[in-house]
GROMACS .gro file of C-alpha atoms in nm:
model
  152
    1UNK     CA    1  10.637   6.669   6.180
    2UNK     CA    2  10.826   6.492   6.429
    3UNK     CA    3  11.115   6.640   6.671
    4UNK     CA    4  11.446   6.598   6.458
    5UNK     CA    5  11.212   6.466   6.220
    6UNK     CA    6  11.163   6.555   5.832
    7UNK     CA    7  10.879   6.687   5.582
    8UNK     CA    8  10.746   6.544   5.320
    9UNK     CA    9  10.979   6.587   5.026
   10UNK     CA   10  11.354   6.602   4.972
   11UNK     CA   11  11.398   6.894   5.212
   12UNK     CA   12  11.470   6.857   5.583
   13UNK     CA   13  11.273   7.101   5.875
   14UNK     CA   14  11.443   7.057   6.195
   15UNK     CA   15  11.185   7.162   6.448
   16UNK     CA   16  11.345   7.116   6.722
   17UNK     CA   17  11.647   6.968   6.889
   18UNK     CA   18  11.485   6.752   7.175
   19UNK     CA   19  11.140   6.688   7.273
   20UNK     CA   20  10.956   6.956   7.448
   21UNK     CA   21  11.004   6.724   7.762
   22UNK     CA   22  11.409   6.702   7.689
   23UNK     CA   23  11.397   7.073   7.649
   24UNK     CA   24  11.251   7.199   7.993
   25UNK     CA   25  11.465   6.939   8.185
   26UNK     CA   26  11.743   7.154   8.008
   27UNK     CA   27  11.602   7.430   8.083
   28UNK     CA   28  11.534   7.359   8.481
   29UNK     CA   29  11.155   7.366   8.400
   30UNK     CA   30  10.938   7.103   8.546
   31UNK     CA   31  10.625   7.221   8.393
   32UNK     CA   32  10.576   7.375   8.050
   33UNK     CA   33  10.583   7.769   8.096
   34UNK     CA   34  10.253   7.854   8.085
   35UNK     CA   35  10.190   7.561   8.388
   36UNK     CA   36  10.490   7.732   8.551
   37UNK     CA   37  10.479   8.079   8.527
   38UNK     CA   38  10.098   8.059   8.660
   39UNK     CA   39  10.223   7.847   8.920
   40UNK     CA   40  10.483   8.124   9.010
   41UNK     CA   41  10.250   8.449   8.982
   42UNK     CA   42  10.060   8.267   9.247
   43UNK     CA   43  10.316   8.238   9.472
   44UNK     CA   44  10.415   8.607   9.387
   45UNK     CA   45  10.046   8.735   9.440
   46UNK     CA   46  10.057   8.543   9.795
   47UNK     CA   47  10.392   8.694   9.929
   48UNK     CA   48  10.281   9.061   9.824
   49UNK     CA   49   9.912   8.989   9.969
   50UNK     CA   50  10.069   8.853  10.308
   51UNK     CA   51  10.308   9.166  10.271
   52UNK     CA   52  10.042   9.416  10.214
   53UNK     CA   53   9.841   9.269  10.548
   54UNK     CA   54  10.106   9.282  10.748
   55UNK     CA   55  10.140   9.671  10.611
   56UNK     CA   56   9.808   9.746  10.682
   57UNK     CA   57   9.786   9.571  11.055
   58UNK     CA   58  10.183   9.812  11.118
   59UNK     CA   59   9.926  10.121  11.008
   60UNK     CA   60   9.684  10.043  11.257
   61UNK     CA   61   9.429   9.871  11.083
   62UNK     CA   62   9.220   9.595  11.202
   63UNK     CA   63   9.234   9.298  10.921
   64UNK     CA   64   8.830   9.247  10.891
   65UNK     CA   65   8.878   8.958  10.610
   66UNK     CA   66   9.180   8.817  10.369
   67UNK     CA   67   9.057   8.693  10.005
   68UNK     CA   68   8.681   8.739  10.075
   69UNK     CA   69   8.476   8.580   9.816
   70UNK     CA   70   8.171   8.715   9.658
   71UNK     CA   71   7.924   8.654   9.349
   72UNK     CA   72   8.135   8.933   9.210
   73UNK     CA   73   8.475   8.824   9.260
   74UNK     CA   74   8.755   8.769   9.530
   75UNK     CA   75   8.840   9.114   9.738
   76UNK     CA   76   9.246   9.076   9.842
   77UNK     CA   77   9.188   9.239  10.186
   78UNK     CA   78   8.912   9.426  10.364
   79UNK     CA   79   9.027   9.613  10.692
   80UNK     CA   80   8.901   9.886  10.937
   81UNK     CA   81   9.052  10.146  11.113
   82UNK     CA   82   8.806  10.395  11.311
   83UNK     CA   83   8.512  10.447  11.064
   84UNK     CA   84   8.639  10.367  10.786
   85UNK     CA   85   8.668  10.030  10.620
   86UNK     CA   86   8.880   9.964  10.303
   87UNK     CA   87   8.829   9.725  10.020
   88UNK     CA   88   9.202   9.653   9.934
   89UNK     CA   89   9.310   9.552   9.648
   90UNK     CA   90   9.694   9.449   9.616
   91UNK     CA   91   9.919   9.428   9.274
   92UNK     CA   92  10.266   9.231   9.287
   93UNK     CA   93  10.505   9.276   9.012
   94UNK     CA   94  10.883   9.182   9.049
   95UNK     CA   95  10.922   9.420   8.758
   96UNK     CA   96  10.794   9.738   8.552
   97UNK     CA   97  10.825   9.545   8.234
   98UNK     CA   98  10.417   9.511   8.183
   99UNK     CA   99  10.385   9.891   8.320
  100UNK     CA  100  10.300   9.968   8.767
  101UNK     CA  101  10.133   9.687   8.974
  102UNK     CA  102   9.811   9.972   9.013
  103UNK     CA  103   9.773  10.026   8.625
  104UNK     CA  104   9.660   9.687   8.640
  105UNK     CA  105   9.306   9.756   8.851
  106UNK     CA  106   9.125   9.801   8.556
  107UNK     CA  107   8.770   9.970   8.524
  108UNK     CA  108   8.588   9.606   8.520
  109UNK     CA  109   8.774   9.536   8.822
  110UNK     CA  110   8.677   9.851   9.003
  111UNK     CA  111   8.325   9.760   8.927
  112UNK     CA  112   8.370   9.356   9.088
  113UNK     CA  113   8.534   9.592   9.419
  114UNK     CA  114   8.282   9.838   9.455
  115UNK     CA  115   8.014   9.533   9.369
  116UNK     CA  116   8.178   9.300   9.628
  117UNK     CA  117   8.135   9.611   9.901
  118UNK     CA  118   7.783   9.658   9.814
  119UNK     CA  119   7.748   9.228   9.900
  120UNK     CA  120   7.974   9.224  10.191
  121UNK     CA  121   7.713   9.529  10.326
  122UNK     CA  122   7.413   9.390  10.205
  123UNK     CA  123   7.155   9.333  10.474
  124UNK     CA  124   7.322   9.558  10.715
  125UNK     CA  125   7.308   9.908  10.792
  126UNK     CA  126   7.633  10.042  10.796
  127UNK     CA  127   7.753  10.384  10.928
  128UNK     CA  128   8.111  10.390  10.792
  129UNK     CA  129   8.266  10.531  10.508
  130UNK     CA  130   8.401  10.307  10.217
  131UNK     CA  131   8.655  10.302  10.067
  132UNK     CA  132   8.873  10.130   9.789
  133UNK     CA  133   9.263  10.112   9.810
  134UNK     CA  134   9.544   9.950   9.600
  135UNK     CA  135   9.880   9.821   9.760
  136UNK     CA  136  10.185   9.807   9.489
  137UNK     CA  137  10.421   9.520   9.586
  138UNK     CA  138  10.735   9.619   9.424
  139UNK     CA  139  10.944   9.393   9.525
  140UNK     CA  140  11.046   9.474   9.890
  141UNK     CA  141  10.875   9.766   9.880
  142UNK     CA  142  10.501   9.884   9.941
  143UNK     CA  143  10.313  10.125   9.813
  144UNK     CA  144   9.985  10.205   9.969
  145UNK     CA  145   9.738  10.397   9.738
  146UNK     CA  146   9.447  10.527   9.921
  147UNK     CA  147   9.094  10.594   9.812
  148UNK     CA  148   9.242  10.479   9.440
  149UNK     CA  149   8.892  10.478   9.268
  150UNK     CA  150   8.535  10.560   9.392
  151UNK     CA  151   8.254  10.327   9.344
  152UNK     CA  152   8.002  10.480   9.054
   0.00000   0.00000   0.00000
């Protein structure tokens, strides 16, 4: 089938109006959606992540690293205050449509946190306690969920 175009046969299918090019022009898109809407989570994630730091640095926490990378996965934020470090984890939604930004720390990525800690300590003795956190970004506002799961 072509765009406007027919089927086989007496009977006409319109598929669609335009191309799919024509279409997002209409539409103000650049990029298909799926291109664009990655494109814009990303942006989304960065603005709550840069929101959440500056959160944690107002509460008196020392920023130790920003998207540390591990064999187990990228850790949003690790900061200490005192004795006590925290693996951070932030969630950005500009809605409640898919359900709270911290419903979204799933078990598997518990396990890739408490996993990343264990790498990020890993050849050091550490006397500090550990702990794992979740930020909400909710728009403007910031919801700071401590010791949100425990490493098993």
């Amino acid at each position: 089938l072509r765009h406007g175009g027919t089927h086989k046969g007496n009977k006409r299918v319109r598929t669609m109006p335009q191309s799919p090019q024509e279409f997002y022009k209409k539409m103000e898109l650049k990029t298909p959606p799926e291109k664009g809407i990655k494109k814009f989570n990303r942006i989304k994630g960065d603005r709550g992540e840069k929101m959440a730091a500056k959160f944690i640095k107002r509460s008196g926490y020392k920023i130790l690293e920003r998207n540390y990378r591990s064999p187990f996965g990228e850790v949003d934020i690790i900061a200490g205050k005192g004795d006590v470090v925290a693996f951070v984890e932030v969630k950005t939604r500009s809605s409640d449509r898919f359900g709270l930004p911290s419903e979204a720390v799933d078990r598997r990525r518990m396990e890739r946190y408490a996993n990343a800690a264990r790498f990020y300590f890993s050849g050091s003795e550490i006397d500090c306690t550990v702990r794992f956190d979740v930020i909400e970004v909710f728009g403007k506002e910031i919801n700071h969920i401590v010791s949100a799961f425990e490493a098993h």
